[in-house]
Amino acid sequence: MKKYEEEHYRYDNIKDKIYPWIKNEMKDSHALNGKRMSKQTAAIAFVGDLKIVFAIKREGESYEIVMDNMLSPDIDIEAMYHTACGNLVRDVEFVIGNTWDGAYSIVADGIHEASALCFKHIWQVCVNKLKDDLVIMVPCKDTVLFAPAKQKKVVAGMLEHGRRAYDIGTDRITNTVFLFSREREELTVYEA
């Protein structure tokens, strides 16, 4: 029996429990198999050095990372991504908060904050409200920071805060800085 044929991994049984997680380093403290993520992890390229992996919510606050051998060959990974994003919208509330240095943050449940990068709508609302491009940093799984690009002092403070968070964080994502362009409506690596 193939792993994806097992009841525990059958796609119809897990599809409503799969969430997209943004990753750079292939490890995670919330994942049951997080220390074993490898090239066998089901992942898609995202932006810059980031990838999207998929986590299955198991008992309590436990998650299991989806590996290639857990997916039937007929599973379309892009369709699975859209399903996972739909699950995230259904189950996790994202709130925008303020930081001490005048920047903004995404607050969710302590597990899925970085996954907010998947939602173009969040960033479109923010650029329209702030009437500026956004400089975005995702130092850790539970930390997403952003600031209007033209507010250089605020951006500098945010970057300092983000780098400190990256240095002390347990579930690091990246020190790379991103830009969400108001005009192009896309997320790219920020070239300062």
JSON list of C-alpha atoms in Angstrom, two decimals:
[
{"chain": "A", "resi": 1, "resn": "MET", "atom": "CA", "xyz": [0.00, 0.00, 0.00]},
{"chain": "A", "resi": 2, "resn": "LYS", "atom": "CA", "xyz": [1.32, 3.42, -0.95]},
{"chain": "A", "resi": 3, "resn": "LYS", "atom": "CA", "xyz": [1.46, 6.05, 1.80]},
{"chain": "A", "resi": 4, "resn": "TYR", "atom": "CA", "xyz": [-1.17, 8.23, 0.03]},
{"chain": "A", "resi": 5, "resn": "GLU", "atom": "CA", "xyz": [-3.55, 5.25, 0.05]},
{"chain": "A", "resi": 6, "resn": "GLU", "atom": "CA", "xyz": [-3.47, 5.01, 3.85]},
{"chain": "A", "resi": 7, "resn": "GLU", "atom": "CA", "xyz": [-6.61, 6.36, 5.52]},
{"chain": "A", "resi": 8, "resn": "HIS", "atom": "CA", "xyz": [-4.51, 8.82, 7.54]},
{"chain": "A", "resi": 9, "resn": "TYR", "atom": "CA", "xyz": [-3.15, 10.43, 4.33]},
{"chain": "A", "resi": 10, "resn": "ARG", "atom": "CA", "xyz": [-5.96, 9.94, 1.84]},
{"chain": "A", "resi": 11, "resn": "TYR", "atom": "CA", "xyz": [-6.41, 13.34, 0.19]},
{"chain": "A", "resi": 12, "resn": "ASP", "atom": "CA", "xyz": [-10.19, 13.40, 0.66]},
{"chain": "A", "resi": 13, "resn": "ASN", "atom": "CA", "xyz": [-9.60, 12.94, 4.41]},
{"chain": "A", "resi": 14, "resn": "ILE", "atom": "CA", "xyz": [-6.95, 15.67, 4.79]},
{"chain": "A", "resi": 15, "resn": "LYS", "atom": "CA", "xyz": [-7.80, 18.31, 2.18]},
{"chain": "A", "resi": 16, "resn": "ASP", "atom": "CA", "xyz": [-9.89, 20.37, 4.65]},
{"chain": "A", "resi": 17, "resn": "LYS", "atom": "CA", "xyz": [-7.02, 20.33, 7.17]},
{"chain": "A", "resi": 18, "resn": "ILE", "atom": "CA", "xyz": [-4.14, 21.47, 4.90]},
{"chain": "A", "resi": 19, "resn": "TYR", "atom": "CA", "xyz": [-2.63, 24.95, 5.28]},
{"chain": "A", "resi": 20, "resn": "PRO", "atom": "CA", "xyz": [0.10, 26.76, 3.32]},
{"chain": "A", "resi": 21, "resn": "TRP", "atom": "CA", "xyz": [3.22, 27.63, 5.32]},
{"chain": "A", "resi": 22, "resn": "ILE", "atom": "CA", "xyz": [5.87, 30.02, 4.08]},
{"chain": "A", "resi": 23, "resn": "LYS", "atom": "CA", "xyz": [9.36, 28.59, 4.56]},
{"chain": "A", "resi": 24, "resn": "ASN", "atom": "CA", "xyz": [12.99, 29.19, 3.74]},
{"chain": "A", "resi": 25, "resn": "GLU", "atom": "CA", "xyz": [14.69, 26.85, 6.18]},
{"chain": "A", "resi": 26, "resn": "MET", "atom": "CA", "xyz": [13.06, 23.45, 6.05]},
{"chain": "A", "resi": 27, "resn": "LYS", "atom": "CA", "xyz": [12.29, 22.99, 9.75]},
{"chain": "A", "resi": 28, "resn": "ASP", "atom": "CA", "xyz": [9.48, 23.98, 12.07]},
{"chain": "A", "resi": 29, "resn": "SER", "atom": "CA", "xyz": [8.89, 23.63, 15.79]},
{"chain": "A", "resi": 30, "resn": "HIS", "atom": "CA", "xyz": [5.11, 23.08, 15.39]},
{"chain": "A", "resi": 31, "resn": "ALA", "atom": "CA", "xyz": [5.42, 20.22, 12.91]},
{"chain": "A", "resi": 32, "resn": "LEU", "atom": "CA", "xyz": [5.40, 16.63, 14.09]},
{"chain": "A", "resi": 33, "resn": "ASN", "atom": "CA", "xyz": [7.90, 15.79, 11.36]},
{"chain": "A", "resi": 34, "resn": "GLY", "atom": "CA", "xyz": [9.38, 19.29, 11.22]},
{"chain": "A", "resi": 35, "resn": "LYS", "atom": "CA", "xyz": [12.93, 18.27, 11.93]},
{"chain": "A", "resi": 36, "resn": "ARG", "atom": "CA", "xyz": [12.81, 15.88, 8.97]},
{"chain": "A", "resi": 37, "resn": "MET", "atom": "CA", "xyz": [11.71, 18.21, 6.20]},
{"chain": "A", "resi": 38, "resn": "SER", "atom": "CA", "xyz": [13.87, 17.53, 3.17]},
{"chain": "A", "resi": 39, "resn": "LYS", "atom": "CA", "xyz": [13.84, 17.48, -0.60]},
{"chain": "A", "resi": 40, "resn": "GLN", "atom": "CA", "xyz": [10.94, 15.04, -0.25]},
{"chain": "A", "resi": 41, "resn": "THR", "atom": "CA", "xyz": [8.77, 17.82, 1.22]},
{"chain": "A", "resi": 42, "resn": "ALA", "atom": "CA", "xyz": [5.94, 18.85, -1.11]},
{"chain": "A", "resi": 43, "resn": "ALA", "atom": "CA", "xyz": [6.74, 22.49, -1.88]},
{"chain": "A", "resi": 44, "resn": "ILE", "atom": "CA", "xyz": [6.29, 25.18, -4.50]},
{"chain": "A", "resi": 45, "resn": "ALA", "atom": "CA", "xyz": [8.51, 28.18, -5.19]},
{"chain": "A", "resi": 46, "resn": "PHE", "atom": "CA", "xyz": [7.04, 31.46, -3.97]},
{"chain": "A", "resi": 47, "resn": "VAL", "atom": "CA", "xyz": [9.07, 34.68, -4.08]},
{"chain": "A", "resi": 48, "resn": "GLY", "atom": "CA", "xyz": [12.78, 35.26, -3.57]},
{"chain": "A", "resi": 49, "resn": "ASP", "atom": "CA", "xyz": [14.18, 32.44, -1.45]},
{"chain": "A", "resi": 50, "resn": "LEU", "atom": "CA", "xyz": [10.78, 31.48, -0.04]},
{"chain": "A", "resi": 51, "resn": "LYS", "atom": "CA", "xyz": [8.82, 28.30, -0.66]},
{"chain": "A", "resi": 52, "resn": "ILE", "atom": "CA", "xyz": [5.35, 27.22, 0.28]},
{"chain": "A", "resi": 53, "resn": "VAL", "atom": "CA", "xyz": [5.07, 23.89, 2.08]},
{"chain": "A", "resi": 54, "resn": "PHE", "atom": "CA", "xyz": [1.85, 22.32, 3.25]},
{"chain": "A", "resi": 55, "resn": "ALA", "atom": "CA", "xyz": [0.93, 21.40, 6.82]},
{"chain": "A", "resi": 56, "resn": "ILE", "atom": "CA", "xyz": [-1.86, 19.04, 7.87]},
{"chain": "A", "resi": 57, "resn": "LYS", "atom": "CA", "xyz": [-3.52, 19.98, 11.16]},
{"chain": "A", "resi": 58, "resn": "ARG", "atom": "CA", "xyz": [-3.55, 16.94, 13.39]},
{"chain": "A", "resi": 59, "resn": "GLU", "atom": "CA", "xyz": [-4.62, 16.58, 17.05]},
{"chain": "A", "resi": 60, "resn": "GLY", "atom": "CA", "xyz": [-4.55, 19.75, 19.18]},
{"chain": "A", "resi": 61, "resn": "GLU", "atom": "CA", "xyz": [-1.98, 22.20, 17.90]},
{"chain": "A", "resi": 62, "resn": "SER", "atom": "CA", "xyz": [0.08, 19.56, 16.08]},
{"chain": "A", "resi": 63, "resn": "TYR", "atom": "CA", "xyz": [0.81, 19.75, 12.37]},
{"chain": "A", "resi": 64, "resn": "GLU", "atom": "CA", "xyz": [2.40, 17.31, 9.95]},
{"chain": "A", "resi": 65, "resn": "ILE", "atom": "CA", "xyz": [4.31, 18.53, 6.91]},
{"chain": "A", "resi": 66, "resn": "VAL", "atom": "CA", "xyz": [3.10, 17.02, 3.63]},
{"chain": "A", "resi": 67, "resn": "MET", "atom": "CA", "xyz": [5.79, 14.95, 1.92]},
{"chain": "A", "resi": 68, "resn": "ASP", "atom": "CA", "xyz": [5.74, 13.97, -1.75]},
{"chain": "A", "resi": 69, "resn": "ASN", "atom": "CA", "xyz": [4.98, 10.33, -0.95]},
{"chain": "A", "resi": 70, "resn": "MET", "atom": "CA", "xyz": [1.79, 11.41, 0.88]},
{"chain": "A", "resi": 71, "resn": "LEU", "atom": "CA", "xyz": [0.31, 12.76, -2.35]},
{"chain": "A", "resi": 72, "resn": "SER", "atom": "CA", "xyz": [-1.22, 10.69, -5.09]},
{"chain": "A", "resi": 73, "resn": "PRO", "atom": "CA", "xyz": [0.42, 11.34, -8.49]},
{"chain": "A", "resi": 74, "resn": "ASP", "atom": "CA", "xyz": [-2.87, 12.79, -9.75]},
{"chain": "A", "resi": 75, "resn": "ILE", "atom": "CA", "xyz": [-2.91, 15.61, -7.14]},
{"chain": "A", "resi": 76, "resn": "ASP", "atom": "CA", "xyz": [-2.40, 19.02, -8.73]},
{"chain": "A", "resi": 77, "resn": "ILE", "atom": "CA", "xyz": [-0.16, 20.89, -6.28]},
{"chain": "A", "resi": 78, "resn": "GLU", "atom": "CA", "xyz": [-1.39, 24.28, -7.49]},
{"chain": "A", "resi": 79, "resn": "ALA", "atom": "CA", "xyz": [-5.00, 23.26, -6.85]},
{"chain": "A", "resi": 80, "resn": "MET", "atom": "CA", "xyz": [-3.91, 21.98, -3.42]},
{"chain": "A", "resi": 81, "resn": "TYR", "atom": "CA", "xyz": [-2.37, 25.41, -2.77]},
{"chain": "A", "resi": 82, "resn": "HIS", "atom": "CA", "xyz": [-5.69, 27.11, -3.52]},
{"chain": "A", "resi": 83, "resn": "THR", "atom": "CA", "xyz": [-7.52, 24.64, -1.28]},
{"chain": "A", "resi": 84, "resn": "ALA", "atom": "CA", "xyz": [-5.00, 25.27, 1.51]},
{"chain": "A", "resi": 85, "resn": "CYS", "atom": "CA", "xyz": [-5.43, 29.04, 1.17]},
{"chain": "A", "resi": 86, "resn": "GLY", "atom": "CA", "xyz": [-9.21, 28.59, 1.33]},
{"chain": "A", "resi": 87, "resn": "ASN", "atom": "CA", "xyz": [-8.79, 26.59, 4.55]},
{"chain": "A", "resi": 88, "resn": "LEU", "atom": "CA", "xyz": [-6.63, 29.37, 5.98]},
{"chain": "A", "resi": 89, "resn": "VAL", "atom": "CA", "xyz": [-9.24, 32.01, 5.14]},
{"chain": "A", "resi": 90, "resn": "ARG", "atom": "CA", "xyz": [-11.93, 29.84, 6.74]},
{"chain": "A", "resi": 91, "resn": "ASP", "atom": "CA", "xyz": [-10.03, 29.05, 9.94]},
{"chain": "A", "resi": 92, "resn": "VAL", "atom": "CA", "xyz": [-7.59, 31.88, 10.73]},
{"chain": "A", "resi": 93, "resn": "GLU", "atom": "CA", "xyz": [-8.35, 35.55, 11.30]},
{"chain": "A", "resi": 94, "resn": "PHE", "atom": "CA", "xyz": [-5.63, 37.98, 10.23]},
{"chain": "A", "resi": 95, "resn": "VAL", "atom": "CA", "xyz": [-5.57, 41.36, 11.98]},
{"chain": "A", "resi": 96, "resn": "ILE", "atom": "CA", "xyz": [-3.37, 44.36, 11.28]},
{"chain": "A", "resi": 97, "resn": "GLY", "atom": "CA", "xyz": [-1.66, 45.81, 14.33]},
{"chain": "A", "resi": 98, "resn": "ASN", "atom": "CA", "xyz": [0.70, 48.70, 15.02]},
{"chain": "A", "resi": 99, "resn": "THR", "atom": "CA", "xyz": [4.32, 48.37, 16.14]},
{"chain": "A", "resi": 100, "resn": "TRP", "atom": "CA", "xyz": [6.26, 50.68, 18.47]},
{"chain": "A", "resi": 101, "resn": "ASP", "atom": "CA", "xyz": [8.28, 52.14, 15.62]},
{"chain": "A", "resi": 102, "resn": "GLY", "atom": "CA", "xyz": [5.27, 53.21, 13.52]},
{"chain": "A", "resi": 103, "resn": "ALA", "atom": "CA", "xyz": [5.20, 50.19, 11.24]},
{"chain": "A", "resi": 104, "resn": "TYR", "atom": "CA", "xyz": [2.44, 47.60, 11.06]},
{"chain": "A", "resi": 105, "resn": "SER", "atom": "CA", "xyz": [2.25, 43.90, 11.80]},
{"chain": "A", "resi": 106, "resn": "ILE", "atom": "CA", "xyz": [0.05, 40.97, 10.92]},
{"chain": "A", "resi": 107, "resn": "VAL", "atom": "CA", "xyz": [-1.41, 39.21, 13.94]},
{"chain": "A", "resi": 108, "resn": "ALA", "atom": "CA", "xyz": [-3.08, 35.81, 13.68]},
{"chain": "A", "resi": 109, "resn": "ASP", "atom": "CA", "xyz": [-2.73, 32.75, 15.88]},
{"chain": "A", "resi": 110, "resn": "GLY", "atom": "CA", "xyz": [1.03, 32.52, 16.44]},
{"chain": "A", "resi": 111, "resn": "ILE", "atom": "CA", "xyz": [1.38, 29.83, 13.79]},
{"chain": "A", "resi": 112, "resn": "HIS", "atom": "CA", "xyz": [0.06, 31.23, 10.51]},
{"chain": "A", "resi": 113, "resn": "GLU", "atom": "CA", "xyz": [1.18, 34.89, 10.44]},
{"chain": "A", "resi": 114, "resn": "ALA", "atom": "CA", "xyz": [3.78, 34.32, 7.71]},
{"chain": "A", "resi": 115, "resn": "SER", "atom": "CA", "xyz": [1.09, 32.66, 5.59]},
{"chain": "A", "resi": 116, "resn": "ALA", "atom": "CA", "xyz": [-0.47, 36.12, 5.18]},
{"chain": "A", "resi": 117, "resn": "LEU", "atom": "CA", "xyz": [2.04, 36.60, 2.35]},
{"chain": "A", "resi": 118, "resn": "CYS", "atom": "CA", "xyz": [-0.15, 34.25, 0.30]},
{"chain": "A", "resi": 119, "resn": "PHE", "atom": "CA", "xyz": [-3.03, 36.72, 0.27]},
{"chain": "A", "resi": 120, "resn": "LYS", "atom": "CA", "xyz": [-2.62, 39.40, -2.37]},
{"chain": "A", "resi": 121, "resn": "HIS", "atom": "CA", "xyz": [-5.90, 40.92, -1.16]},
{"chain": "A", "resi": 122, "resn": "ILE", "atom": "CA", "xyz": [-4.41, 41.84, 2.24]},
{"chain": "A", "resi": 123, "resn": "TRP", "atom": "CA", "xyz": [-1.57, 43.72, 0.58]},
{"chain": "A", "resi": 124, "resn": "GLN", "atom": "CA", "xyz": [-3.83, 45.42, -1.99]},
{"chain": "A", "resi": 125, "resn": "VAL", "atom": "CA", "xyz": [-6.07, 46.76, 0.79]},
{"chain": "A", "resi": 126, "resn": "CYS", "atom": "CA", "xyz": [-3.02, 48.04, 2.70]},
{"chain": "A", "resi": 127, "resn": "VAL", "atom": "CA", "xyz": [-1.35, 49.79, -0.28]},
{"chain": "A", "resi": 128, "resn": "ASN", "atom": "CA", "xyz": [-4.65, 51.42, -1.21]},
{"chain": "A", "resi": 129, "resn": "LYS", "atom": "CA", "xyz": [-5.30, 52.60, 2.33]},
{"chain": "A", "resi": 130, "resn": "LEU", "atom": "CA", "xyz": [-1.71, 53.85, 2.87]},
{"chain": "A", "resi": 131, "resn": "LYS", "atom": "CA", "xyz": [-1.41, 55.15, -0.72]},
{"chain": "A", "resi": 132, "resn": "ASP", "atom": "CA", "xyz": [2.13, 53.83, -0.99]},
{"chain": "A", "resi": 133, "resn": "ASP", "atom": "CA", "xyz": [4.15, 50.72, -1.80]},
{"chain": "A", "resi": 134, "resn": "LEU", "atom": "CA", "xyz": [4.83, 48.44, 1.19]},
{"chain": "A", "resi": 135, "resn": "VAL", "atom": "CA", "xyz": [8.18, 47.26, 2.46]},
{"chain": "A", "resi": 136, "resn": "ILE", "atom": "CA", "xyz": [7.56, 43.85, 4.07]},
{"chain": "A", "resi": 137, "resn": "MET", "atom": "CA", "xyz": [9.67, 41.64, 6.30]},
{"chain": "A", "resi": 138, "resn": "VAL", "atom": "CA", "xyz": [8.90, 38.10, 7.47]},
{"chain": "A", "resi": 139, "resn": "PRO", "atom": "CA", "xyz": [11.67, 37.25, 9.92]},
{"chain": "A", "resi": 140, "resn": "CYS", "atom": "CA", "xyz": [9.79, 34.47, 11.73]},
{"chain": "A", "resi": 141, "resn": "LYS", "atom": "CA", "xyz": [6.73, 32.32, 11.28]},
{"chain": "A", "resi": 142, "resn": "ASP", "atom": "CA", "xyz": [4.79, 34.45, 13.78]},
{"chain": "A", "resi": 143, "resn": "THR", "atom": "CA", "xyz": [6.17, 37.85, 12.71]},
{"chain": "A", "resi": 144, "resn": "VAL", "atom": "CA", "xyz": [5.16, 39.82, 9.62]},
{"chain": "A", "resi": 145, "resn": "LEU", "atom": "CA", "xyz": [6.08, 43.50, 9.57]},
{"chain": "A", "resi": 146, "resn": "PHE", "atom": "CA", "xyz": [5.35, 46.14, 6.94]},
{"chain": "A", "resi": 147, "resn": "ALA", "atom": "CA", "xyz": [5.64, 49.89, 6.44]},
{"chain": "A", "resi": 148, "resn": "PRO", "atom": "CA", "xyz": [4.91, 52.44, 3.72]},
{"chain": "A", "resi": 149, "resn": "ALA", "atom": "CA", "xyz": [7.99, 52.60, 1.49]},
{"chain": "A", "resi": 150, "resn": "LYS", "atom": "CA", "xyz": [8.19, 56.41, 1.48]},
{"chain": "A", "resi": 151, "resn": "GLN", "atom": "CA", "xyz": [8.42, 56.58, 5.29]},
{"chain": "A", "resi": 152, "resn": "LYS", "atom": "CA", "xyz": [12.18, 55.89, 5.39]},
{"chain": "A", "resi": 153, "resn": "LYS", "atom": "CA", "xyz": [12.58, 56.37, 9.16]},
{"chain": "A", "resi": 154, "resn": "VAL", "atom": "CA", "xyz": [9.71, 53.96, 9.89]},
{"chain": "A", "resi": 155, "resn": "VAL", "atom": "CA", "xyz": [11.11, 51.45, 7.38]},
{"chain": "A", "resi": 156, "resn": "ALA", "atom": "CA", "xyz": [14.56, 51.67, 9.01]},
{"chain": "A", "resi": 157, "resn": "GLY", "atom": "CA", "xyz": [13.07, 51.02, 12.47]},
{"chain": "A", "resi": 158, "resn": "MET", "atom": "CA", "xyz": [11.00, 48.14, 11.13]},
{"chain": "A", "resi": 159, "resn": "LEU", "atom": "CA", "xyz": [14.04, 46.55, 9.48]},
{"chain": "A", "resi": 160, "resn": "GLU", "atom": "CA", "xyz": [16.03, 46.80, 12.71]},
{"chain": "A", "resi": 161, "resn": "HIS", "atom": "CA", "xyz": [13.14, 45.23, 14.65]},
{"chain": "A", "resi": 162, "resn": "GLY", "atom": "CA", "xyz": [12.77, 42.49, 12.02]},
{"chain": "A", "resi": 163, "resn": "ARG", "atom": "CA", "xyz": [16.47, 41.62, 12.05]},
{"chain": "A", "resi": 164, "resn": "ARG", "atom": "CA", "xyz": [16.43, 41.31, 15.84]},
{"chain": "A", "resi": 165, "resn": "ALA", "atom": "CA", "xyz": [13.35, 39.06, 15.61]},
{"chain": "A", "resi": 166, "resn": "TYR", "atom": "CA", "xyz": [15.16, 36.92, 13.03]},
{"chain": "A", "resi": 167, "resn": "ASP", "atom": "CA", "xyz": [18.25, 36.64, 15.24]},
{"chain": "A", "resi": 168, "resn": "ILE", "atom": "CA", "xyz": [16.31, 35.42, 18.29]},
{"chain": "A", "resi": 169, "resn": "GLY", "atom": "CA", "xyz": [13.40, 33.62, 16.57]},
{"chain": "A", "resi": 170, "resn": "THR", "atom": "CA", "xyz": [12.83, 29.89, 16.84]},
{"chain": "A", "resi": 171, "resn": "ASP", "atom": "CA", "xyz": [10.95, 29.45, 13.56]},
{"chain": "A", "resi": 172, "resn": "ARG", "atom": "CA", "xyz": [12.97, 31.74, 11.31]},
{"chain": "A", "resi": 173, "resn": "ILE", "atom": "CA", "xyz": [11.75, 32.54, 7.84]},
{"chain": "A", "resi": 174, "resn": "THR", "atom": "CA", "xyz": [14.08, 35.05, 6.16]},
{"chain": "A", "resi": 175, "resn": "ASN", "atom": "CA", "xyz": [16.04, 38.29, 6.48]},
{"chain": "A", "resi": 176, "resn": "THR", "atom": "CA", "xyz": [15.13, 39.12, 2.88]},
{"chain": "A", "resi": 177, "resn": "VAL", "atom": "CA", "xyz": [13.04, 42.27, 2.51]},
{"chain": "A", "resi": 178, "resn": "PHE", "atom": "CA", "xyz": [10.09, 42.35, 0.10]},
{"chain": "A", "resi": 179, "resn": "LEU", "atom": "CA", "xyz": [8.13, 45.07, -1.67]},
{"chain": "A", "resi": 180, "resn": "PHE", "atom": "CA", "xyz": [4.45, 44.97, -2.54]},
{"chain": "A", "resi": 181, "resn": "SER", "atom": "CA", "xyz": [4.02, 47.41, -5.41]},
{"chain": "A", "resi": 182, "resn": "ARG", "atom": "CA", "xyz": [0.84, 49.45, -5.42]},
{"chain": "A", "resi": 183, "resn": "GLU", "atom": "CA", "xyz": [1.08, 49.97, -9.18]},
{"chain": "A", "resi": 184, "resn": "ARG", "atom": "CA", "xyz": [2.02, 46.42, -10.23]},
{"chain": "A", "resi": 185, "resn": "GLU", "atom": "CA", "xyz": [0.06, 44.73, -7.42]},
{"chain": "A", "resi": 186, "resn": "GLU", "atom": "CA", "xyz": [2.78, 42.14, -6.88]},
{"chain": "A", "resi": 187, "resn": "LEU", "atom": "CA", "xyz": [5.20, 40.98, -4.23]},
{"chain": "A", "resi": 188, "resn": "THR", "atom": "CA", "xyz": [8.89, 41.06, -5.16]},
{"chain": "A", "resi": 189, "resn": "VAL", "atom": "CA", "xyz": [12.27, 41.07, -3.45]},
{"chain": "A", "resi": 190, "resn": "TYR", "atom": "CA", "xyz": [13.04, 44.65, -2.37]},
{"chain": "A", "resi": 191, "resn": "GLU", "atom": "CA", "xyz": [16.08, 46.20, -3.98]},
{"chain": "A", "resi": 192, "resn": "ALA", "atom": "CA", "xyz": [16.90, 49.23, -1.79]}
]
